[in-house]
mmCIF file of C-alpha atoms in Angstrom:
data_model
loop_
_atom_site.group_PDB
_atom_site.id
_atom_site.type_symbol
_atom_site.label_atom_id
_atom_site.label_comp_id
_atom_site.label_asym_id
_atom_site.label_seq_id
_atom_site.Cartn_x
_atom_site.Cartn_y
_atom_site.Cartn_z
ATOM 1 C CA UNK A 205 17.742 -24.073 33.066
ATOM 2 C CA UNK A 206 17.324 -27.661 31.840
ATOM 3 C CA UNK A 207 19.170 -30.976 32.380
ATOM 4 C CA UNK A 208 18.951 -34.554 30.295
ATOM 5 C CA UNK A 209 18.505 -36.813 32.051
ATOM 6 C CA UNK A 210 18.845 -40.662 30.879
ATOM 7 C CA UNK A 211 17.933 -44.199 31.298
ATOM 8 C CA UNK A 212 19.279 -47.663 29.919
ATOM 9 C CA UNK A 213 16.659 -50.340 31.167
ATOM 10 C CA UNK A 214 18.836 -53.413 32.523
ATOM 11 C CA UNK A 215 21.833 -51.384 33.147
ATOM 12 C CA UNK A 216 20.598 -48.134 35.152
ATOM 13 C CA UNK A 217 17.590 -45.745 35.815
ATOM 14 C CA UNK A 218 17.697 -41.949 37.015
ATOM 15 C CA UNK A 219 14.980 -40.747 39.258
ATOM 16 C CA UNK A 220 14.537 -36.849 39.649
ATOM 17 C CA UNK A 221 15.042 -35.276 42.855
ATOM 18 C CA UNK A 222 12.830 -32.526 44.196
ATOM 19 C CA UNK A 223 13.436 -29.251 42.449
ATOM 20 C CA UNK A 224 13.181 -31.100 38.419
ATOM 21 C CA UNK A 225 9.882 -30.971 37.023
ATOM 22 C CA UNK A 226 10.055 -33.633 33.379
ATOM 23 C CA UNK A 227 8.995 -31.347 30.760
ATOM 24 C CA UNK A 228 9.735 -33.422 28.035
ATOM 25 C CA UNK A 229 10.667 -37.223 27.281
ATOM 26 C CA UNK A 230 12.349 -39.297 24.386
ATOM 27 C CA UNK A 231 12.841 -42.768 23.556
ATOM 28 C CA UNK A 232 16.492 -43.216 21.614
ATOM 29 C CA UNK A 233 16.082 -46.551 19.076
ATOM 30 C CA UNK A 234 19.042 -47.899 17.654
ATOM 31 C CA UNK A 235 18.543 -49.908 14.476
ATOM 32 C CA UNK A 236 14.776 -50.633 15.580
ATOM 33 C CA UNK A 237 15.115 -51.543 19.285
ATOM 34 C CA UNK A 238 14.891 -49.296 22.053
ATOM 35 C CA UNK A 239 18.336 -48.348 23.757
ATOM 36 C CA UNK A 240 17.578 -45.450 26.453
ATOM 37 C CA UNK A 241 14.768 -43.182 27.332
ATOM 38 C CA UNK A 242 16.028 -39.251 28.114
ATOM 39 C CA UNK A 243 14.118 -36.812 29.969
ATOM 40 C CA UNK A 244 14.447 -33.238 29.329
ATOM 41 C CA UNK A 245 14.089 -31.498 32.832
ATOM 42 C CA UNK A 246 13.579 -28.131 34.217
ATOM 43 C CA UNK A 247 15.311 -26.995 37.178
ATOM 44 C CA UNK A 248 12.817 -25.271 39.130
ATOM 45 C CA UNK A 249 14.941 -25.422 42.981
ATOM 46 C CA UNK A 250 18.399 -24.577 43.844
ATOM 47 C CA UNK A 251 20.817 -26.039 41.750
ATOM 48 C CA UNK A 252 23.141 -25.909 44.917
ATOM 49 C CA UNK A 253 20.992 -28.946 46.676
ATOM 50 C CA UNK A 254 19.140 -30.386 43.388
ATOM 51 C CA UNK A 255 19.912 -33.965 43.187
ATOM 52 C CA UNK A 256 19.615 -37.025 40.921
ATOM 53 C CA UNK A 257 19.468 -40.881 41.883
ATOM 54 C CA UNK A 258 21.116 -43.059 39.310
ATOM 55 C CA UNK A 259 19.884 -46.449 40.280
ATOM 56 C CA UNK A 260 21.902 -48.887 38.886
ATOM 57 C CA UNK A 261 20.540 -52.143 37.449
ATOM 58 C CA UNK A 262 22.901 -54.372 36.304
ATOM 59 C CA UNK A 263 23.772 -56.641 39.341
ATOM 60 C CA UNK A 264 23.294 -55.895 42.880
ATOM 61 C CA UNK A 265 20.655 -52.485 42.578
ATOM 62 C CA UNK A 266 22.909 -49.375 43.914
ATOM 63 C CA UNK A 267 21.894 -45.723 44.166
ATOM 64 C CA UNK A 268 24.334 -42.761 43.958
ATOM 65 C CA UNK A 269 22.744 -39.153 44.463
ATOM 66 C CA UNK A 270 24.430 -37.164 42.159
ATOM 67 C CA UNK A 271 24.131 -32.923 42.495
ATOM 68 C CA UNK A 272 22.358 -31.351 39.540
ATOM 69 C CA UNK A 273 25.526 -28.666 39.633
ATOM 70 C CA UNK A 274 27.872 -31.427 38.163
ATOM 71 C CA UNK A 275 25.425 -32.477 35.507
ATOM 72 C CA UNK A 276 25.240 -30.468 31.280
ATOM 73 C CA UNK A 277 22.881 -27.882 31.603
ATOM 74 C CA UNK A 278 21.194 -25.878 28.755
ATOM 75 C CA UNK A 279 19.202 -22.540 28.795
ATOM 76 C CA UNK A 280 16.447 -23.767 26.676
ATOM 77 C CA UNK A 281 14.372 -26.888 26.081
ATOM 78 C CA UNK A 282 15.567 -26.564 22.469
ATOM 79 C CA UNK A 283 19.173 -26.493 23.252
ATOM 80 C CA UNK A 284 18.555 -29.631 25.145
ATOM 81 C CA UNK A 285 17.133 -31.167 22.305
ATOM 82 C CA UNK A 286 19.504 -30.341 19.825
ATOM 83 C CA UNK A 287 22.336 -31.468 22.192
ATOM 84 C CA UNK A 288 20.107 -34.994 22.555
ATOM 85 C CA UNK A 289 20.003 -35.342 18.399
ATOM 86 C CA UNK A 290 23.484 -34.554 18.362
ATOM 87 C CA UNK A 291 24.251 -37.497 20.954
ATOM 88 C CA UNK A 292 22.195 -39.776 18.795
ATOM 89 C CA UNK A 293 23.041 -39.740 15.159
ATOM 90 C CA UNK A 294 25.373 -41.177 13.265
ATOM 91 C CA UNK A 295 25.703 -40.834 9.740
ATOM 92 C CA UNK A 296 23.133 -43.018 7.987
ATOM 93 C CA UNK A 297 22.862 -45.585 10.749
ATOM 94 C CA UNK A 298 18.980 -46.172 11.520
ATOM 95 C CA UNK A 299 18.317 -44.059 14.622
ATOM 96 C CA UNK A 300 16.142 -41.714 16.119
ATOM 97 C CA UNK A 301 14.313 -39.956 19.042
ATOM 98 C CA UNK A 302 10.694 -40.649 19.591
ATOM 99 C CA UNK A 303 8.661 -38.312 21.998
ATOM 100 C CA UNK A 304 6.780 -40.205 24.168
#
């Protein structure tokens, strides 16, 4: 099972918890600037006590520990992906997802 995870530098990070291993990770640009990085993760523990930190960066830093059970998951690393292009494009606006 696999999660996305994402990240908008100034505004807020996520941090996986123990039982996500990163298998794969994308940087979203929107008309030639970077916007957010995603992270395509595995869950490898429980997804009972699998947790995520979303730091947030905009002010005062604050960290909520969210449970992996109330995040989108997807059965493959493809279906991630697909659901991550899907998020990302529209129309003939200049965007896309660059592996890094």
């Amino acid at each position: 099972m696999y999660l996305v995870l994402t990240s908008k530098p100034g505004q807020f990070r996520t941090e996986m918890g123990e039982g996500l291993a990163a298998v794969q990770s994308y940087d979203y640009v929107f008309c030639g600037r970077v916007k957010a990085r995603f992270v395509i993760a595995e869950l490898t523990g429980a997804l009972a006590t699998t947790r995520v930190k979303v730091i947030d960066e905009s002010g005062e830093p604050s960290v909520n520990s969210v449970p992996a059970k109330f995040l989108e998951r997807f059965d493959t690393v493809e279906a991630a992906l697909r659901e991550l292009h899907h998020l990302t494009s529209f129309g003939s606006i200049d965007t896309a997802l660059i592996r890094v």
